[in-house]
CSV table of C-alpha atoms and ligand atoms in Angstrom, one decimal:
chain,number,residue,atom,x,y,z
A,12,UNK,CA,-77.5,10.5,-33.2
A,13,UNK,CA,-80.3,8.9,-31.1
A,14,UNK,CA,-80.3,9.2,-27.1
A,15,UNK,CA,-80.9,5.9,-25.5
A,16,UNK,CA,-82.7,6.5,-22.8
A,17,UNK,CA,-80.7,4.0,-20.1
A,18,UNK,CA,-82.2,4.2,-15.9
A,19,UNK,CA,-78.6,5.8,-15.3
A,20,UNK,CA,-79.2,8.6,-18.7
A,21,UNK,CA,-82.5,9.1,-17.4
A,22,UNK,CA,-81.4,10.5,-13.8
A,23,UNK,CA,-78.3,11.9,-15.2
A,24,UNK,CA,-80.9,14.0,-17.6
A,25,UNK,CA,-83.0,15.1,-14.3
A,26,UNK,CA,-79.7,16.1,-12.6
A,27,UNK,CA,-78.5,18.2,-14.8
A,28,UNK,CA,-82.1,19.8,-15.1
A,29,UNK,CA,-82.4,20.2,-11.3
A,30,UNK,CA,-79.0,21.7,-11.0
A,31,UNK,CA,-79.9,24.5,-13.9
A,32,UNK,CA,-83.3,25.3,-12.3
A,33,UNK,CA,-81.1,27.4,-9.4
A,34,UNK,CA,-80.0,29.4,-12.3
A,35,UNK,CA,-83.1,30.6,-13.7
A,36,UNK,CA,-85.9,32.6,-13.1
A,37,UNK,CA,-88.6,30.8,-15.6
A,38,UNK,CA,-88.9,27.1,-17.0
A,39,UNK,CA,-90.1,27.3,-20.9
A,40,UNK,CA,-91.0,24.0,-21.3
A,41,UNK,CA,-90.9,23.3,-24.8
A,42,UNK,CA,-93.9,20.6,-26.3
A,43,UNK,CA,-94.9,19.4,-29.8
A,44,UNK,CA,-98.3,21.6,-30.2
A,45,UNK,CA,-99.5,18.6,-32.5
A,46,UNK,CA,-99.1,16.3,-29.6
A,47,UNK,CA,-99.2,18.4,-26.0
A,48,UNK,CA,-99.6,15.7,-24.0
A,49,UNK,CA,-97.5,12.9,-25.7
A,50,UNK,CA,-94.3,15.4,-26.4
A,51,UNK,CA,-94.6,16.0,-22.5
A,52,UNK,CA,-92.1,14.5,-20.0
A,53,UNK,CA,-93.9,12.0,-17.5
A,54,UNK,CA,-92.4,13.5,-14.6
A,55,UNK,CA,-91.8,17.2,-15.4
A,56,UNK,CA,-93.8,18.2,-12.4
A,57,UNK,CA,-92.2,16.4,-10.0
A,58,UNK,CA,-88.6,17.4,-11.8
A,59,UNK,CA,-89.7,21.3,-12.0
A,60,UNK,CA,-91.5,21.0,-8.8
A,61,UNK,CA,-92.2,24.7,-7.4
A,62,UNK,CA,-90.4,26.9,-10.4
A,63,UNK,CA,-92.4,29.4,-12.4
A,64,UNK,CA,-93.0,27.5,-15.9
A,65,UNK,CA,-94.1,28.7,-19.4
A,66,UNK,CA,-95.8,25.7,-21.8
A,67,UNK,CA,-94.9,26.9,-25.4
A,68,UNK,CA,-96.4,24.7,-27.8
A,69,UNK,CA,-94.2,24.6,-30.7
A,70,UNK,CA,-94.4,23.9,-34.3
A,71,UNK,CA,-98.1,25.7,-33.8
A,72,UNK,CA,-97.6,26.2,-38.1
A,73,UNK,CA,-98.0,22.3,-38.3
A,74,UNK,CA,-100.8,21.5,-36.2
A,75,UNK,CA,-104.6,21.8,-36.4
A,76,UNK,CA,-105.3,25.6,-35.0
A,77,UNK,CA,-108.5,24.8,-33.6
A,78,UNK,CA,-106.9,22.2,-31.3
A,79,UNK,CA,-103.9,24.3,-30.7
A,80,UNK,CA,-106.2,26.6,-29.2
A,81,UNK,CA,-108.3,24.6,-27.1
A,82,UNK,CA,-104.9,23.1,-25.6
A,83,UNK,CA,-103.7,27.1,-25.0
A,84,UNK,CA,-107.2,27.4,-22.7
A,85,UNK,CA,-106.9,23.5,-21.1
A,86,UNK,CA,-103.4,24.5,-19.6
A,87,UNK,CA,-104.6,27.9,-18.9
A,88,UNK,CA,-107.8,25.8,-17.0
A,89,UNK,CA,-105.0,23.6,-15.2
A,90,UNK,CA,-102.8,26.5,-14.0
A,91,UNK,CA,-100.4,26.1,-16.4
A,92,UNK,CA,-100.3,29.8,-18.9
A,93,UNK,CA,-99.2,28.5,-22.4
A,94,UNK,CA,-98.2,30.3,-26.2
A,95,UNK,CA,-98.3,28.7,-29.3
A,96,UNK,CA,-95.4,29.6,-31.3
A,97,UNK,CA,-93.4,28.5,-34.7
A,98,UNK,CA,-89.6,28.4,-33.8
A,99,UNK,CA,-88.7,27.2,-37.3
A,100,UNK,CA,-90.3,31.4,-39.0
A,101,UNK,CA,-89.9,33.1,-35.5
A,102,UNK,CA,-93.4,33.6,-35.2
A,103,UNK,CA,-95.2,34.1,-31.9
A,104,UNK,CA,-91.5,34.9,-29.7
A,105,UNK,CA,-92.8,38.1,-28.2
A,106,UNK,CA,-95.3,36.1,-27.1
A,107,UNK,CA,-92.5,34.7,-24.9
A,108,UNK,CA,-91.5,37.3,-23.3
A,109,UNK,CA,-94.4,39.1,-22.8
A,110,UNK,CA,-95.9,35.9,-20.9
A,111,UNK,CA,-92.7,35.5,-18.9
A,112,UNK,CA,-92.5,39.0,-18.2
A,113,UNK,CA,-96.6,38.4,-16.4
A,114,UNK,CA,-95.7,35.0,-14.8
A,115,UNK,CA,-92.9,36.6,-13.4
A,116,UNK,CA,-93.8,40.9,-12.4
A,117,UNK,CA,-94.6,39.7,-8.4
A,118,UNK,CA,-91.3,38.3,-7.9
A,119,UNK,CA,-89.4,41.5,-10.2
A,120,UNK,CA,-91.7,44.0,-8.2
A,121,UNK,CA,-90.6,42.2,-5.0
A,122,UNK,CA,-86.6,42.1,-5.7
A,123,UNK,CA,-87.4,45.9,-7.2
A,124,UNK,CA,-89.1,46.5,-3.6
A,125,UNK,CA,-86.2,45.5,-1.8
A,126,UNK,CA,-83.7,47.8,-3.8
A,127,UNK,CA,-82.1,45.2,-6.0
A,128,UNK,CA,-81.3,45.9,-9.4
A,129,UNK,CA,-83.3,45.5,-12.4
A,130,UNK,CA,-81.8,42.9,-14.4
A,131,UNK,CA,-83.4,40.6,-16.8
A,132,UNK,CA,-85.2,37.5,-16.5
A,133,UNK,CA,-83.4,34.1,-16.8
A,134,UNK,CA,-85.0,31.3,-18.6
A,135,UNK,CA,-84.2,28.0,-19.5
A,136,UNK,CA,-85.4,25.8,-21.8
A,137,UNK,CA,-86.9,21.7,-21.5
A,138,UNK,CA,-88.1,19.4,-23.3
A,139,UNK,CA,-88.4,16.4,-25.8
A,140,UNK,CA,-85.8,15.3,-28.1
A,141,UNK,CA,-86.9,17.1,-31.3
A,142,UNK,CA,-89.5,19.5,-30.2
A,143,UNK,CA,-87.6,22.5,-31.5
A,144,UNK,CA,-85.2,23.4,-28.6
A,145,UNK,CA,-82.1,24.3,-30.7
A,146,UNK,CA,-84.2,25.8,-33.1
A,147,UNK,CA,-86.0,28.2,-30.7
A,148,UNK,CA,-82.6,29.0,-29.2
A,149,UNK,CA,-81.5,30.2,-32.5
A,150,UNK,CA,-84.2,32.4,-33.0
A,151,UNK,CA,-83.9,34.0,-29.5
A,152,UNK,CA,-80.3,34.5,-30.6
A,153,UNK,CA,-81.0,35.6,-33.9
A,154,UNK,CA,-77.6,33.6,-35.1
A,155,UNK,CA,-76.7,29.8,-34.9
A,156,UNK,CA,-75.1,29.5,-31.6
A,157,UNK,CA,-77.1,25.9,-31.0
A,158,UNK,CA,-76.6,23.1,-33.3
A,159,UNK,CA,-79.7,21.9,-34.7
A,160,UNK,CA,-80.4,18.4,-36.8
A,161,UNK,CA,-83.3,16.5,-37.5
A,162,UNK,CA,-81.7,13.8,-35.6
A,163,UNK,CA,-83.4,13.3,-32.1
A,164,UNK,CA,-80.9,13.9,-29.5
A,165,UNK,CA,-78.7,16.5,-31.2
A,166,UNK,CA,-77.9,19.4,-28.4
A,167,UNK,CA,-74.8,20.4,-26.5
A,168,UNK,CA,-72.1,23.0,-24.4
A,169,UNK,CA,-73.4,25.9,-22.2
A,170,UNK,CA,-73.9,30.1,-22.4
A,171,UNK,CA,-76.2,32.7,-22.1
A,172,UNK,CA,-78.1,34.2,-24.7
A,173,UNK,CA,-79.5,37.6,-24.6
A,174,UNK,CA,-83.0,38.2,-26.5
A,175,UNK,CA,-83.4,42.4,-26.2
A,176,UNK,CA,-83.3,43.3,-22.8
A,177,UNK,CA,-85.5,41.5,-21.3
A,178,UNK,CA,-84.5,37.5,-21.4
A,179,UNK,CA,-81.1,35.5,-21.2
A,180,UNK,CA,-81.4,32.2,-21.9
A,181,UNK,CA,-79.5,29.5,-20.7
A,182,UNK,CA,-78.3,27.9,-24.2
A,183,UNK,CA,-78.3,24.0,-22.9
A,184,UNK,CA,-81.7,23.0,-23.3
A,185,UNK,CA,-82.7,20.6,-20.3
A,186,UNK,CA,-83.4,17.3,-22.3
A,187,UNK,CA,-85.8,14.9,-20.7
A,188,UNK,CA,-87.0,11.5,-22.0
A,189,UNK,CA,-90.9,10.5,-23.6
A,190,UNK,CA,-93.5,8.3,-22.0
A,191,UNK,CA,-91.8,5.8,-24.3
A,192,UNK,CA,-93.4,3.1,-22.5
A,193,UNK,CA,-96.7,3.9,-23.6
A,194,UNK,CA,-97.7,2.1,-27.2
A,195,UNK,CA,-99.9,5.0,-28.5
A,196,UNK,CA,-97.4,7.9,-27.5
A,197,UNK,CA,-94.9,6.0,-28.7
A,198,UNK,CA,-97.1,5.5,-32.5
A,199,UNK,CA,-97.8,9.6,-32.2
A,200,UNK,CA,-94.2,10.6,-31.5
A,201,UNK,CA,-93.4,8.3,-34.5
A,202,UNK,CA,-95.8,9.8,-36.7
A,203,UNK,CA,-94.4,13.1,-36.1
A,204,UNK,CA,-90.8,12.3,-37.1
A,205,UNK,CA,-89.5,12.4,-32.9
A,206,UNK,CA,-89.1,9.1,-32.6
A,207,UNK,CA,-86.6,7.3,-35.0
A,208,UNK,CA,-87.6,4.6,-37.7
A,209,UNK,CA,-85.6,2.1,-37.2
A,210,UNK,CA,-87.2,1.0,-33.5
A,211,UNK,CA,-90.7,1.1,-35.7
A,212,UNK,CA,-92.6,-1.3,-37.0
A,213,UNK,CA,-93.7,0.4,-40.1
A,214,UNK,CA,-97.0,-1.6,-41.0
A,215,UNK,CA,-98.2,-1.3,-37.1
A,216,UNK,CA,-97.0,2.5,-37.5
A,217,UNK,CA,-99.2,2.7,-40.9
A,218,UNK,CA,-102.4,0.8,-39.6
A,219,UNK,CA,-102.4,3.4,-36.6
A,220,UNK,CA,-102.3,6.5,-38.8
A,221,UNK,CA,-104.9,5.3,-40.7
A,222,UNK,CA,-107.2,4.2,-37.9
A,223,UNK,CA,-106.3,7.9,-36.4
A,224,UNK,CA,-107.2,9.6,-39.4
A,225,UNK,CA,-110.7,7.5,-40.2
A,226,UNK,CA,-111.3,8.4,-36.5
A,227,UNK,CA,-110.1,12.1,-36.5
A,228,UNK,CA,-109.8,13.8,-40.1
A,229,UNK,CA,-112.6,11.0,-42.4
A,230,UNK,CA,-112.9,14.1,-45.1
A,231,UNK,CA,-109.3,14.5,-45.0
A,232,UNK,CA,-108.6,11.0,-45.3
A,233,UNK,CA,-111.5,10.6,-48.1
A,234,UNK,CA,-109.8,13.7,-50.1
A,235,UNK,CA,-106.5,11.4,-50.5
A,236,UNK,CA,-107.4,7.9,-50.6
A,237,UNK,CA,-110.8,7.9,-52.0
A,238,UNK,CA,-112.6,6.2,-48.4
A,239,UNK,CA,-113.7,7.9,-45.5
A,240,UNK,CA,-113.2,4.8,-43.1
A,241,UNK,CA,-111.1,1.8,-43.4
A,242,UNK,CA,-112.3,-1.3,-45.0
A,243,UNK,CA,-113.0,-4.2,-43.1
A,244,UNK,CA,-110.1,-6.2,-44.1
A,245,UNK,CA,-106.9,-4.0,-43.7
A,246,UNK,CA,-105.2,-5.5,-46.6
A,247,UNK,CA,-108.3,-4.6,-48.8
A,248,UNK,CA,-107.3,-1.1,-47.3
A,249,UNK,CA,-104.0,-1.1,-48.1
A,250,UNK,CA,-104.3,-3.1,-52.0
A,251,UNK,CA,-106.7,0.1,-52.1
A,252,UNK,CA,-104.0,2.7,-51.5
A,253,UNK,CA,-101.1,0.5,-53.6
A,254,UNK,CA,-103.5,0.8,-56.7
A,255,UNK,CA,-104.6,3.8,-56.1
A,256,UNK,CA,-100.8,6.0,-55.9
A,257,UNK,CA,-99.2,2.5,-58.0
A,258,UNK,CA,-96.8,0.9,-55.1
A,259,UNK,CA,-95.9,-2.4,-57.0
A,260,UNK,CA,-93.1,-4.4,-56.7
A,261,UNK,CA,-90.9,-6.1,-59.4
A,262,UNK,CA,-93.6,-8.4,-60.2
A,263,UNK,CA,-96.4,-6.5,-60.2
A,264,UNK,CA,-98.2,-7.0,-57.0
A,265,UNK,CA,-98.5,-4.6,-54.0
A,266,UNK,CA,-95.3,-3.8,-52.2
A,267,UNK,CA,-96.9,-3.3,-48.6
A,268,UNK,CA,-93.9,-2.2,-47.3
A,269,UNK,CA,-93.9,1.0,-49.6
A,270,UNK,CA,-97.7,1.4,-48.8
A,271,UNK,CA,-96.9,2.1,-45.3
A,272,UNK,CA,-94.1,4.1,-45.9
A,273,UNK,CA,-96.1,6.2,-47.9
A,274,UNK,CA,-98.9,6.4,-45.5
A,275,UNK,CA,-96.3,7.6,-42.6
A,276,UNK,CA,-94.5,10.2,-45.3
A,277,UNK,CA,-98.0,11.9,-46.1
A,278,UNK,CA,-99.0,12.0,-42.8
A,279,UNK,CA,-95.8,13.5,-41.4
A,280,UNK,CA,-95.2,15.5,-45.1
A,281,UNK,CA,-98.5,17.0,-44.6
A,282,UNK,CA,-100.2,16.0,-47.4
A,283,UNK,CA,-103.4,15.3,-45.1
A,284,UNK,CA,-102.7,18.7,-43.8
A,285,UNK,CA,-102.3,20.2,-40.5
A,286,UNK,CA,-103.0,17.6,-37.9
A,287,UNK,CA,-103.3,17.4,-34.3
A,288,UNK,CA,-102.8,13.9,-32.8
A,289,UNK,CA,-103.5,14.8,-29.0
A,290,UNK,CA,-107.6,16.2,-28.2
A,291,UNK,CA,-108.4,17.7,-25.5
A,292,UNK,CA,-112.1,15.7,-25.2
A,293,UNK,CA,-110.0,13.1,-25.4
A,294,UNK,CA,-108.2,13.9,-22.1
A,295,UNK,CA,-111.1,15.9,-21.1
A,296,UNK,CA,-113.3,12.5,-21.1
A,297,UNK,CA,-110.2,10.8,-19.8
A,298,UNK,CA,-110.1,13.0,-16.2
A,299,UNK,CA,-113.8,12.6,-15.9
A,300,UNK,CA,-113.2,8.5,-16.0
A,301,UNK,CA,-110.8,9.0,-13.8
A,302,UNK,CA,-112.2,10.9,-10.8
A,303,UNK,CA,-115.4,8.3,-10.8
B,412,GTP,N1,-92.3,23.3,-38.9
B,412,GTP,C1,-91.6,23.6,-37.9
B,412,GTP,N2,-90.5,22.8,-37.7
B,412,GTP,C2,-89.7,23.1,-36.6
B,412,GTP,C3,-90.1,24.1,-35.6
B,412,GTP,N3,-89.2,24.1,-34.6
B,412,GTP,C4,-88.3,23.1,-35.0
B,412,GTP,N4,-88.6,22.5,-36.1
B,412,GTP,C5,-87.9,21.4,-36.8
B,412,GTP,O1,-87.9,20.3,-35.9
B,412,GTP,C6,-86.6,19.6,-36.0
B,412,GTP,C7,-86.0,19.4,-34.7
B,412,GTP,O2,-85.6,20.7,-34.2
B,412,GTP,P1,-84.4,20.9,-33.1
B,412,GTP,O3,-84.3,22.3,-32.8
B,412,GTP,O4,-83.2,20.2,-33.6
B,412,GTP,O5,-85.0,20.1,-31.9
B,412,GTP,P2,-84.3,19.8,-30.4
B,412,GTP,O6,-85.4,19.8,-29.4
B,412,GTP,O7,-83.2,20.8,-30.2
B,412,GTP,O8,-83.8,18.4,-30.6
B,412,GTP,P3,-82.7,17.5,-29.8
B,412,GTP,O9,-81.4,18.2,-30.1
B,412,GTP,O10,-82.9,16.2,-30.4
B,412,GTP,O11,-83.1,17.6,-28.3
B,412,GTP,C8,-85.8,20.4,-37.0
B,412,GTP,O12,-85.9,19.7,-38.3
B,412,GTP,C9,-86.4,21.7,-37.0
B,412,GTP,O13,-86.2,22.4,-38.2
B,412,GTP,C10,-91.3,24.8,-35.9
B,412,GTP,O14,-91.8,25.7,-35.1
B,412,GTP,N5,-92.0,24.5,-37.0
């Protein structure tokens, strides 16, 4: 199941977000940690506006740790306190709490000031299709109360969840929609499996990965396909790759289509590794454009 993301899906989205916020203490707003940026919603300010939010950068076990950690300290630079986690093994959830618990001790001291009970913190979860909400869910619960899929767009019905004492969790994850209409989110999200194949052109998806890698990981890219950057001529590039892992069609020449696939399956299978497809010298470089 895909969610179209229609004008009237996209406010309908935001509503139900904005109605849930009155519910919760904390917003834990779930990103790709390969892709912090790109897996972000364009208007999650604006739609969280004022509420006490957590960044968890998820699937930390697939992406570069040296970039995951230079994004933890960029949102900590920006005002925005951040965990890497890995939903999929449980690792990094009393991270979680133990963040939520700081973000949140003013306003606990100041209901516990006032003689109201303790109780415990009430978080909700946003995001992304496919950036692990279900699967985080799940783990908080420690059972499969959340349907998960490798589907984009697979998440439904609405209870809380207790993790120890100390969270609920509201288990309808706010879903919100990509920066779809930008070309090189839209390649990333693709070459991380969010984005479906079908709306893909596979070639244009192919070329991108490899211009990203010859840019971003050369050794890596060397270690696999015998170059470090891209030959001149792209098809030179890709009749290199066909020979090299023996993608020929019936009669005997290079099936470009299967060269591309294979590209996209070894970049999102890992076989370059751990990769990180959003820098923060990038963006860095990006803000310091911007405020000349
Ligand atoms: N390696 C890895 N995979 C993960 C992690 N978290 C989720 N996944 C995988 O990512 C895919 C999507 O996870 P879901 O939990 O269904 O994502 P979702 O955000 O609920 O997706 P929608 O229902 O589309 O909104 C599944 O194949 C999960 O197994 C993680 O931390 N590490």
């Amino acid at each position: 199941m895909t969610i179209q993301w229609f004008p009237g899906h996209m406010a309908k989205a935001r509503r139900q977000v904005t109605e849930n916020l009155k519910l919760v203490d904390i917003i834990f707003e779930l990103v790709d940690a390969r892709l912090p940026l790109s897996s972000r919603n364009p208007m999650i300010d604006e739609v969280i506006s004022q509420k006490t939010r957590l960044l968890i950068l998820n699937k930390a076990d697939m992406a570069d740790e040296q970039e995951t950690r230079k994004w933890v300290q960029y949102f900590a630079a920006h005002g925005h306190k951040a965990v890497a986690i890995n939903s999929l093994e449980g690792k990094g959830l009393q991270q979680v709490t133990k963040a939520a618990q700081e973000l949140l001790q003013e306003k606990f001291d100041r209901m516990k000031s006032r003689g109201m009970k303790p109780r415990a913190i009430r978080a909700m979860i946003v995001g992304i299709p496919n950036v692990g909400k279900s699967t985080l869910i799940n783990r908080l619960a420690k059972k499969n109360i959340a349907r998960t899929g490798n589907t984009p767009g697979v998440t439904k019905a609405q209870q809380w969840i207790k993790f120890g004492k100390e969270l609920e969790l509201l288990d309808t994850p706010g879903i919100l929609w990509p920066k779809f209409e930008d070309q090189e989110v839209g390649y990333k999200l693709a070459l991380t499996g969010a984005i479906k194949d079908t709306i893909m052109n596979m070639e244009d998806l192919a070329v991108y990965g490899l211009r990203f890698l010859s840019e971003h990981y050369p050794t890596r890219m060397a270690e696999r396909y015998g170059f470090q950057s891209m030959h001149e001529d792209l098809v030179e590039t890709f009749d290199h790759i066909g020979k090299l892992r023996r993608v020929f069609g019936a009669g005997g020449e290079i099936d470009y289509d299967q060269v591309s696939l294979l590209i996209v399956r070894d970049i999102r299978g890992q076989q370059l590794g751990k990769l990180t497809f959003d820098f923060v010298n990038e963006q860095l470089e990006k803000e310091a454009e911007n405020e000349q």
